mmCIF file of C-alpha atoms (C1' of nucleotides) in Angstrom:
data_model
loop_
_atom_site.group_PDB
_atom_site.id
_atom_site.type_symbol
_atom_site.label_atom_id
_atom_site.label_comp_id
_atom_site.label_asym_id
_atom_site.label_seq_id
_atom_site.Cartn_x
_atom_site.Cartn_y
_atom_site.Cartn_z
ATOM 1 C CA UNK B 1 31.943 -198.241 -65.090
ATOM 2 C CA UNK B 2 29.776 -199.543 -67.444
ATOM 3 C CA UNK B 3 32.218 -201.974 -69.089
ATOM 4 C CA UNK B 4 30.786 -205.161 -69.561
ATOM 5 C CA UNK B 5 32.276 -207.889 -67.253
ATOM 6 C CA UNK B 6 34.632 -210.474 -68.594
ATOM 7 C CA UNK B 7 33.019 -213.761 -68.746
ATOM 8 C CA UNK B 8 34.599 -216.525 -66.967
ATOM 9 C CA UNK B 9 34.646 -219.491 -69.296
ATOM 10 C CA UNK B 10 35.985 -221.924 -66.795
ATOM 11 C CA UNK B 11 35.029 -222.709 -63.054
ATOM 12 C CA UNK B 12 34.318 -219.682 -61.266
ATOM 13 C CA UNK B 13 37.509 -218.791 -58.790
ATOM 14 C CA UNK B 14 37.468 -218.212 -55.585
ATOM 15 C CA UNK B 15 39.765 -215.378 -55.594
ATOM 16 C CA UNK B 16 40.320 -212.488 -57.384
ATOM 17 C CA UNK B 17 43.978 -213.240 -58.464
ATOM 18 C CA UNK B 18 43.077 -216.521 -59.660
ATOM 19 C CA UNK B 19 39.997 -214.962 -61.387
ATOM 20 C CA UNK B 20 42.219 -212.504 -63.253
ATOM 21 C CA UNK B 21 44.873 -215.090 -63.867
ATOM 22 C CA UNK B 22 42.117 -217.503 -65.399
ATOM 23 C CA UNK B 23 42.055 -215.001 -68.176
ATOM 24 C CA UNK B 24 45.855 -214.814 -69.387
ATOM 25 C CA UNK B 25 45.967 -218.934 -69.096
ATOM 26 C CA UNK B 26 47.612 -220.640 -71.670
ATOM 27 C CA UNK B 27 50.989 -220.060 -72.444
ATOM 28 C CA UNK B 28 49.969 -217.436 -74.663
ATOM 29 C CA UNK B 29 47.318 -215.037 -73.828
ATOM 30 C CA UNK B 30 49.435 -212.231 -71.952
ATOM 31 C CA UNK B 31 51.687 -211.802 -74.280
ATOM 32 C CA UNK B 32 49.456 -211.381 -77.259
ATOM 33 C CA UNK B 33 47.922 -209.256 -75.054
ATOM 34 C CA UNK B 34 51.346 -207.307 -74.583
ATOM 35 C CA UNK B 35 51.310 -207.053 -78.331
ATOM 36 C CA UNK B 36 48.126 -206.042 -78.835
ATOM 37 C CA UNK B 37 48.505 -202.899 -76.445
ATOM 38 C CA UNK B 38 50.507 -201.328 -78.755
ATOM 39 C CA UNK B 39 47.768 -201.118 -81.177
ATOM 40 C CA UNK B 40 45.837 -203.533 -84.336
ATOM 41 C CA UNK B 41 47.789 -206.466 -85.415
ATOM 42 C CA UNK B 42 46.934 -208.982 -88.232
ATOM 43 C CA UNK B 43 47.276 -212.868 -88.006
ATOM 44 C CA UNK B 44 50.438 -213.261 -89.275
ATOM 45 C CA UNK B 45 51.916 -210.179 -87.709
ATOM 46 C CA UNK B 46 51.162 -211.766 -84.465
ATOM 47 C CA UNK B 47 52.882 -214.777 -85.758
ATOM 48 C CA UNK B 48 55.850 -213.091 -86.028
ATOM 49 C CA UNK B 49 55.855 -211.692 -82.922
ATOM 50 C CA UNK B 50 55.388 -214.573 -80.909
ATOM 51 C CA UNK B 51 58.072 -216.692 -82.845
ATOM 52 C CA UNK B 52 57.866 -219.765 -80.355
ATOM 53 C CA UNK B 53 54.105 -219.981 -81.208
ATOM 54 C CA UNK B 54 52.068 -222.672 -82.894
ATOM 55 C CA UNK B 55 49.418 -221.518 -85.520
ATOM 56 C CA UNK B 56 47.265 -223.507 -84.228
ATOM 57 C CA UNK B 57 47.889 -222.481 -80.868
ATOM 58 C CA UNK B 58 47.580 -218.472 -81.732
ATOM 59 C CA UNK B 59 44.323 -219.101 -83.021
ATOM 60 C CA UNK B 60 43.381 -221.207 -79.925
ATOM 61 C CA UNK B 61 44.449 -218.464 -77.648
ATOM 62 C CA UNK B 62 42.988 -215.590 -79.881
ATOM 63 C CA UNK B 63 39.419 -217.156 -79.675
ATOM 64 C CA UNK B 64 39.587 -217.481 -76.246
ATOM 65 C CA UNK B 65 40.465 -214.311 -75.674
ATOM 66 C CA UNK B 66 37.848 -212.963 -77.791
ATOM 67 C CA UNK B 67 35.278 -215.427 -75.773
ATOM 68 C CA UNK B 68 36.410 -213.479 -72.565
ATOM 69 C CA UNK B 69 35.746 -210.092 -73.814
ATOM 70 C CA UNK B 70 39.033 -208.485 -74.325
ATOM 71 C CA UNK B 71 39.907 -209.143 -77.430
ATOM 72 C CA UNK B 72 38.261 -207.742 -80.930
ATOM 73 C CA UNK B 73 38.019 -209.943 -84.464
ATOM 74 C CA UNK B 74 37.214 -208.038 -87.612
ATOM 75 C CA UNK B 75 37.173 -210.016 -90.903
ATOM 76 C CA UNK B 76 37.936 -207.760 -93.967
ATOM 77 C CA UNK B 77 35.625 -209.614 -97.058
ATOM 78 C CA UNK B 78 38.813 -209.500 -99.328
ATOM 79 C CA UNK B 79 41.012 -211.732 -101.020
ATOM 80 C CA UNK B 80 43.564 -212.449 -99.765
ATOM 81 C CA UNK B 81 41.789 -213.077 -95.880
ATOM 82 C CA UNK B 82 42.134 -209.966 -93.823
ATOM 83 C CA UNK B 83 41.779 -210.670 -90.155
ATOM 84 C CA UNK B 84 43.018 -207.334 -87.782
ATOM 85 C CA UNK B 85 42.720 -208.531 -83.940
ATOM 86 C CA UNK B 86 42.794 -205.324 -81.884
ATOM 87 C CA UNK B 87 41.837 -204.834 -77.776
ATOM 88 C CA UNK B 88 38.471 -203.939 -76.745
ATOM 89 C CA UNK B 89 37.841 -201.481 -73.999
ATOM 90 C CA UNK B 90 37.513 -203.894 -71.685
ATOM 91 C CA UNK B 91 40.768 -205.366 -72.711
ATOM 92 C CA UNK B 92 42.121 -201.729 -72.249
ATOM 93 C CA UNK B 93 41.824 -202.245 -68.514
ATOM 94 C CA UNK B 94 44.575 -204.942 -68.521
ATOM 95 C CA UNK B 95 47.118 -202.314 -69.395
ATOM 96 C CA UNK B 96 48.390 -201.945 -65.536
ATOM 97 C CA UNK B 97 48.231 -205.738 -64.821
ATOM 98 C CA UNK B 98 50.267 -206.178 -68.295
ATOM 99 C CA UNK B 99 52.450 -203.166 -67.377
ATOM 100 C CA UNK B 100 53.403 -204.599 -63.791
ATOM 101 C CA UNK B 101 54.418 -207.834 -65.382
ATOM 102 C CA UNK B 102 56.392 -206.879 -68.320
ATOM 103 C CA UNK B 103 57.833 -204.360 -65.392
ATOM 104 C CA UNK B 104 58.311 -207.461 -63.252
ATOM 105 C CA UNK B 105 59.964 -209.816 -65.767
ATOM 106 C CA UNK B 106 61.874 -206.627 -66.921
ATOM 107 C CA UNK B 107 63.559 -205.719 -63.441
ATOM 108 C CA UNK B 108 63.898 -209.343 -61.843
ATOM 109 C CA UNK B 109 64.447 -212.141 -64.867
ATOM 110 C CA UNK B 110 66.052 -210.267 -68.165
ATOM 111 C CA UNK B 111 69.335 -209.750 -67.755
ATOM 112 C CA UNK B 112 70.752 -210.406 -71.332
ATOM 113 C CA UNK B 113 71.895 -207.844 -73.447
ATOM 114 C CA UNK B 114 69.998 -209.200 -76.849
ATOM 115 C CA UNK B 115 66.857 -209.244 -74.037
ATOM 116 C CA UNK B 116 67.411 -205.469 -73.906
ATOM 117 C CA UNK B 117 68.071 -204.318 -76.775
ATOM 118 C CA UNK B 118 64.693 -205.576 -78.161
ATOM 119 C CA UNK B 119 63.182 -202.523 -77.104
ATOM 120 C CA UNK B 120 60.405 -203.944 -74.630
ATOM 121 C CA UNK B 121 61.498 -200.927 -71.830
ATOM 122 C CA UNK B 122 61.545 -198.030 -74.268
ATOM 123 C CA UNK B 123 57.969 -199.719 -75.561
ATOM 124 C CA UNK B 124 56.241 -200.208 -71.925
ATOM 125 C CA UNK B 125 57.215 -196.079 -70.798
ATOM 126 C CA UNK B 126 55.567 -195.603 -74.085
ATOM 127 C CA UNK B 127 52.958 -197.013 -73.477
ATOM 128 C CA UNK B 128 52.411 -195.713 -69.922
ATOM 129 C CA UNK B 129 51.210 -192.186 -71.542
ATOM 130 C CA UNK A 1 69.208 -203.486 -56.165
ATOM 131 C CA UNK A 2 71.215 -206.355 -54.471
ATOM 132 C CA UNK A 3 68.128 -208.521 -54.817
ATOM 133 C CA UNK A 4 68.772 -212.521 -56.526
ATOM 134 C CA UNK A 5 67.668 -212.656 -59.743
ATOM 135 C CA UNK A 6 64.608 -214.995 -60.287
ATOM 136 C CA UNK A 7 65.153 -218.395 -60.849
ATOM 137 C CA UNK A 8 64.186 -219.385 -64.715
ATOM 138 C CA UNK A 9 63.122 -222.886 -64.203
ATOM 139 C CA UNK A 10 62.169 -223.695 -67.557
ATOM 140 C CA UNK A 11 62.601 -222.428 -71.002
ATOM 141 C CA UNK A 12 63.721 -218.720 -71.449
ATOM 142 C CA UNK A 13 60.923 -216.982 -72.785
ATOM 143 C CA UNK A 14 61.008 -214.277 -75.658
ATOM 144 C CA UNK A 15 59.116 -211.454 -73.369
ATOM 145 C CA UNK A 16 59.007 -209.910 -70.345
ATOM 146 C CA UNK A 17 55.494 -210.803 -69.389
ATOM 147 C CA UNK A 18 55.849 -214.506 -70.686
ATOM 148 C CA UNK A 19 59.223 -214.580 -67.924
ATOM 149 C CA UNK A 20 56.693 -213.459 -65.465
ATOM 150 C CA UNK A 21 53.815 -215.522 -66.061
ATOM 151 C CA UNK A 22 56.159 -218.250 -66.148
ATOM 152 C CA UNK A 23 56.486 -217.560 -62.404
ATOM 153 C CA UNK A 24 52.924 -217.558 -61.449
ATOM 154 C CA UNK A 25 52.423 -220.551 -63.751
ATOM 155 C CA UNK A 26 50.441 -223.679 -62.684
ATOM 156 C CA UNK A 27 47.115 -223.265 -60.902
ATOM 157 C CA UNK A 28 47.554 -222.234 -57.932
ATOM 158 C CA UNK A 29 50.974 -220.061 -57.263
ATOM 159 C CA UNK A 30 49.932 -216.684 -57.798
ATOM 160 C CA UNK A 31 47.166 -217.270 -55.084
ATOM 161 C CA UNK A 32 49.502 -218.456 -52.753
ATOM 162 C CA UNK A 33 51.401 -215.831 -53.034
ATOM 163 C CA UNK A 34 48.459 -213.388 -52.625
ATOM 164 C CA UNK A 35 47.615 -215.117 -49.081
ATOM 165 C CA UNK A 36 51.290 -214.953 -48.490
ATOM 166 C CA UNK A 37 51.343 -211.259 -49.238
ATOM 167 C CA UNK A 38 49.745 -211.026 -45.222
ATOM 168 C CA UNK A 39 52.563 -212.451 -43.415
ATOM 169 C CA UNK A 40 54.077 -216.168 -42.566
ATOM 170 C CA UNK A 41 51.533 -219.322 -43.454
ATOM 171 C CA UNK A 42 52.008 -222.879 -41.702
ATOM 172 C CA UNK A 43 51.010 -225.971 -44.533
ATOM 173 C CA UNK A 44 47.393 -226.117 -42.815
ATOM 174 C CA UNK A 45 46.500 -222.345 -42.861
ATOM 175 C CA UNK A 46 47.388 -222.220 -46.483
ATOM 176 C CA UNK A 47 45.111 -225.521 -47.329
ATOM 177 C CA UNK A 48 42.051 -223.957 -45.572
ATOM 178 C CA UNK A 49 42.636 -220.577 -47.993
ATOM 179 C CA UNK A 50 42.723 -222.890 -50.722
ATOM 180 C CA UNK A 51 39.855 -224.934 -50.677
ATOM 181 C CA UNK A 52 39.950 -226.481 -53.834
ATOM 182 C CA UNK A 53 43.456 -227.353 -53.828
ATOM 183 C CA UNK A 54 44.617 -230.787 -53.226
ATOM 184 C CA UNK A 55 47.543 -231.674 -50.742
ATOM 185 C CA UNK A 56 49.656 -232.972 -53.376
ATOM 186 C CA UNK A 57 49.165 -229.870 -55.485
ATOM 187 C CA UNK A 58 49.539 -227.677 -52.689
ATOM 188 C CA UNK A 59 53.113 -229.062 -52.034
ATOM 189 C CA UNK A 60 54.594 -228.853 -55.514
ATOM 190 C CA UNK A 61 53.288 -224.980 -56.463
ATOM 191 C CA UNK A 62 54.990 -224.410 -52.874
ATOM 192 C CA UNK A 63 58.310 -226.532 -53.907
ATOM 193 C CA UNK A 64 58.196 -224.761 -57.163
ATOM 194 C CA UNK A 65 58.440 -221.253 -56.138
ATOM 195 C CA UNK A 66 60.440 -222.069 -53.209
ATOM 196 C CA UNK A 67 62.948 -223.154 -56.421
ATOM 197 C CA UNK A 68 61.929 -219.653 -57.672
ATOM 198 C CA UNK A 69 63.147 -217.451 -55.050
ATOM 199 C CA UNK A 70 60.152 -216.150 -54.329
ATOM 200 C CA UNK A 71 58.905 -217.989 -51.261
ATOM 201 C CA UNK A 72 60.857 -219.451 -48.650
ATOM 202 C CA UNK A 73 60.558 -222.874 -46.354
ATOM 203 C CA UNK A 74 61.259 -223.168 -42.879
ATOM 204 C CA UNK A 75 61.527 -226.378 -40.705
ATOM 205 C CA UNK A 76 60.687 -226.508 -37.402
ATOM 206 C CA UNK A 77 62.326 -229.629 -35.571
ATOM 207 C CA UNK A 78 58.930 -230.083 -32.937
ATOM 208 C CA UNK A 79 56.759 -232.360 -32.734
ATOM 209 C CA UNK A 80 54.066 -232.351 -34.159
ATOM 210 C CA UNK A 81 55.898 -230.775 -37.399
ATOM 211 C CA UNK A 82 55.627 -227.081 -38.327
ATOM 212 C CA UNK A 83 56.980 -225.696 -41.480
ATOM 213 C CA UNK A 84 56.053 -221.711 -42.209
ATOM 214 C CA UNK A 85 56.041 -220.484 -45.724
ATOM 215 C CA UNK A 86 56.964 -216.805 -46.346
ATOM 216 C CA UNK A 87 57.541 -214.507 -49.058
ATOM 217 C CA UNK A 88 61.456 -214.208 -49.934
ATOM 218 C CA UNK A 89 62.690 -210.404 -50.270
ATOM 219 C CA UNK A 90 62.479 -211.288 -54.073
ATOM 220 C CA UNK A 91 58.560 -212.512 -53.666
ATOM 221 C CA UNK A 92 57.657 -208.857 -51.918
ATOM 222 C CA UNK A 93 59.058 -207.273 -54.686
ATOM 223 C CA UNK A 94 55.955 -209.046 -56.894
ATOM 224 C CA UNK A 95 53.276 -207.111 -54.770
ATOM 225 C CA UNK A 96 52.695 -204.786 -56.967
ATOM 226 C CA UNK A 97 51.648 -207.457 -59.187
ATOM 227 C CA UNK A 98 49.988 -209.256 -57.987
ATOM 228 C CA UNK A 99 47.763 -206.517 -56.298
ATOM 229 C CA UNK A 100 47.553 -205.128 -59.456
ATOM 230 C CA UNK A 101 46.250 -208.717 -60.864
ATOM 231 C CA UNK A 102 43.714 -208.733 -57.708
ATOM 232 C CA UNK A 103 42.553 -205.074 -58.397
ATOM 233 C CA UNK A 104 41.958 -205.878 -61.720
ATOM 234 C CA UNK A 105 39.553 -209.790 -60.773
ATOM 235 C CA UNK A 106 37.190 -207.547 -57.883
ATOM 236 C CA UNK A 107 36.631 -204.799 -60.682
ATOM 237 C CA UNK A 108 36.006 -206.624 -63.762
ATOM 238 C CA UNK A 109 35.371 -210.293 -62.738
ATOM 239 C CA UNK A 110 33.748 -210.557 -59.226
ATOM 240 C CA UNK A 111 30.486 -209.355 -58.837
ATOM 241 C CA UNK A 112 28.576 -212.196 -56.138
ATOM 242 C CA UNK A 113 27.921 -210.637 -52.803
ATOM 243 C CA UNK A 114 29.636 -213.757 -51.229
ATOM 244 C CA UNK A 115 32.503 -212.674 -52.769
ATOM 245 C CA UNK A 116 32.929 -209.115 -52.059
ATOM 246 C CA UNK A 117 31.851 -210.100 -48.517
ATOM 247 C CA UNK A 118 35.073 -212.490 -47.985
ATOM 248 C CA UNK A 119 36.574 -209.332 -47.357
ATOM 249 C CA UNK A 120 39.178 -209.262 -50.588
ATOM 250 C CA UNK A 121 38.795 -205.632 -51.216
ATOM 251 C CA UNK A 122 38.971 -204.792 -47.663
ATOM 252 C CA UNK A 123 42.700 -207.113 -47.622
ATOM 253 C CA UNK A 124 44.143 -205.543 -50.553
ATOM 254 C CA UNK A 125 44.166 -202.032 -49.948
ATOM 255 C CA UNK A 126 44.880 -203.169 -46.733
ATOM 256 C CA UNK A 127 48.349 -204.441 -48.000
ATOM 257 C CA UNK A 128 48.891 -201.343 -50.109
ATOM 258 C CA UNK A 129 50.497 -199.821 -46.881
ATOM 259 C "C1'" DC X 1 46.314 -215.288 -95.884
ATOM 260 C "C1'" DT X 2 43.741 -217.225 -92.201
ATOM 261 C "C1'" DG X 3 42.319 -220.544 -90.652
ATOM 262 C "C1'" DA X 4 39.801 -225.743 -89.626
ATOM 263 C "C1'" DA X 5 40.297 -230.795 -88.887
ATOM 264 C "C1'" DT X 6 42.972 -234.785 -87.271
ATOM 265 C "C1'" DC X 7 45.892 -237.416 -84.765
ATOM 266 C "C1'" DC X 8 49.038 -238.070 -81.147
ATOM 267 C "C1'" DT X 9 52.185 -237.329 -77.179
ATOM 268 C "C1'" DC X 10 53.507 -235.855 -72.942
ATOM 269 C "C1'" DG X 11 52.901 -233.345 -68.847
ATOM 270 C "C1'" DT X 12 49.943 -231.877 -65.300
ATOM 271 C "C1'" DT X 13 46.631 -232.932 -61.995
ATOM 272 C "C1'" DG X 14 43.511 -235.724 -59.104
ATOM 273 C "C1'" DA X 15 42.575 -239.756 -56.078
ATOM 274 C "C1'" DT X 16 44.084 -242.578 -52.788
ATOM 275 C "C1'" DA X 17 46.931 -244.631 -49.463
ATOM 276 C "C1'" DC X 18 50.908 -244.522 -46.508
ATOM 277 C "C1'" DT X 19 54.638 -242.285 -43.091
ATOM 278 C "C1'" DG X 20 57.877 -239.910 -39.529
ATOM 279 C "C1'" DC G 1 51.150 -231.984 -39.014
ATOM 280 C "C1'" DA G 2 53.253 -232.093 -43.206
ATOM 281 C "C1'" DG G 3 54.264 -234.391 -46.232
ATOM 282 C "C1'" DT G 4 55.587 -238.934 -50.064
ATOM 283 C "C1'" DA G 5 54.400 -242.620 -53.254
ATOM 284 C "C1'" DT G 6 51.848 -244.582 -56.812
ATOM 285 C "C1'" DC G 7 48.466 -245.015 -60.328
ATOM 286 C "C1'" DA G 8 45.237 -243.362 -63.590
ATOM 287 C "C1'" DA G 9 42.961 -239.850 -66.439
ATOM 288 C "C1'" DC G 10 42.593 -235.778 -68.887
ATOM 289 C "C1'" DG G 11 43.670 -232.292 -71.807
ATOM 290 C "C1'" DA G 12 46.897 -228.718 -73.440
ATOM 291 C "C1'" DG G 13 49.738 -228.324 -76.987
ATOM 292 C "C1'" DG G 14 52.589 -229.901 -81.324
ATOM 293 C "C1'" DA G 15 52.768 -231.697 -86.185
ATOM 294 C "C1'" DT G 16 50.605 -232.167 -90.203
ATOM 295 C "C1'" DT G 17 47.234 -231.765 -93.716
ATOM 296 C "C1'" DC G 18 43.390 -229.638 -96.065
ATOM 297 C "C1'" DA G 19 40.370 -225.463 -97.408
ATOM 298 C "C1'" DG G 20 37.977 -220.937 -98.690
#
DNA sequence: CTGAATCCTCGTTGATACTG
DNA sequence: CAGTATCAACGAGGATTCAG
């Protein structure tokens, strides 16, 4: 593997959970990450997919993540701003640990109709390939 | 599956992985539940795996997913007092998780020798059984 | 469109001491 | 041993405004 390692911004852990946990803290960062599995989203795309979501706070949690290593900011030179946010290969290898949570929250917590019919099972099997 | 649904202690979130994180949310719970992926933990034993927790802190995470469904609390009427945390059938069904989350700290996060010698790896696949 | 800069509140956490 | 109670501090996060 010859990945670079994700850098731990805050005090080191002293266990790997917490170490890998560390990284999706805030209330934000795994499911941006979620979003950003399924390929390159802009700023404001993101903001509408995470409706609950403070602008401030997106950016907050996007620059953190790109601090770690896992996520990628690209700055088109156009007017209007461009600004794509896509995962690095590093962020890549969070694909199972994102999997087994949506899976998680999936099987065990949704249970509403509306919850379902959003499409996050038929989009985590596709993503699985 | 027959299995409770998890508990959704605070706001309903808008994803799957945000419903899950909520569950391993706070410092310290998704390392507790790692140590109580091994078997049955007394107060004590789970304060020496966690050496950086406080008592105080220790108590709530441990109230809090007790509240969850995920980890149960039994009382022992003896003196001295003895109360033994375990994982509820609903907690062993996060494994996967959180082994997944562990997997995922020793191969992109840990790299110290101390660390690898505290025997994580050797624990985890351990558990996969 | 994509932010940065402020200000402010409220919750979480730590420290410490006490108890059955 | 396994907590509770209380106080204080910090900082994450929200609201709002300004900017390139």
């Amino acid at each position: 593997m010859s990945l670079p390692r994700a850098k731990l911004v805050k005090n080191f852990p002293g266990c790997p959970v917490e170490a890998t946990l560390s990284f999706l803290d805030g209330k934000w960062k795994g499911v941006i990450l979620f979003h950003l599995m399924q390929g390159t989203l802009r700023f404001n795309e993101l903001r509408r997919k995470l409706p609950a979501v403070t602008q401030r706070m997106l950016t907050k949690q996007l620059r953190e993540l790109e601090e770690s290593g896992l996520v990628s900011r690209t700055v088109y030179p156009v007017v209007p701003p461009r600004v794509e946010y896509k995962m690095t290969p590093l962020g890549t290898t969070l694909k199972p640990v994102i999997l087994a949570l949506a899976a998680w929250g999936e099987e065990h917590v949704f249970c509403s109709p509306e919850a379902a019919s959003e499409g996050f099972e038929a989009c985590a099997t596709a993503l699985q390939s």
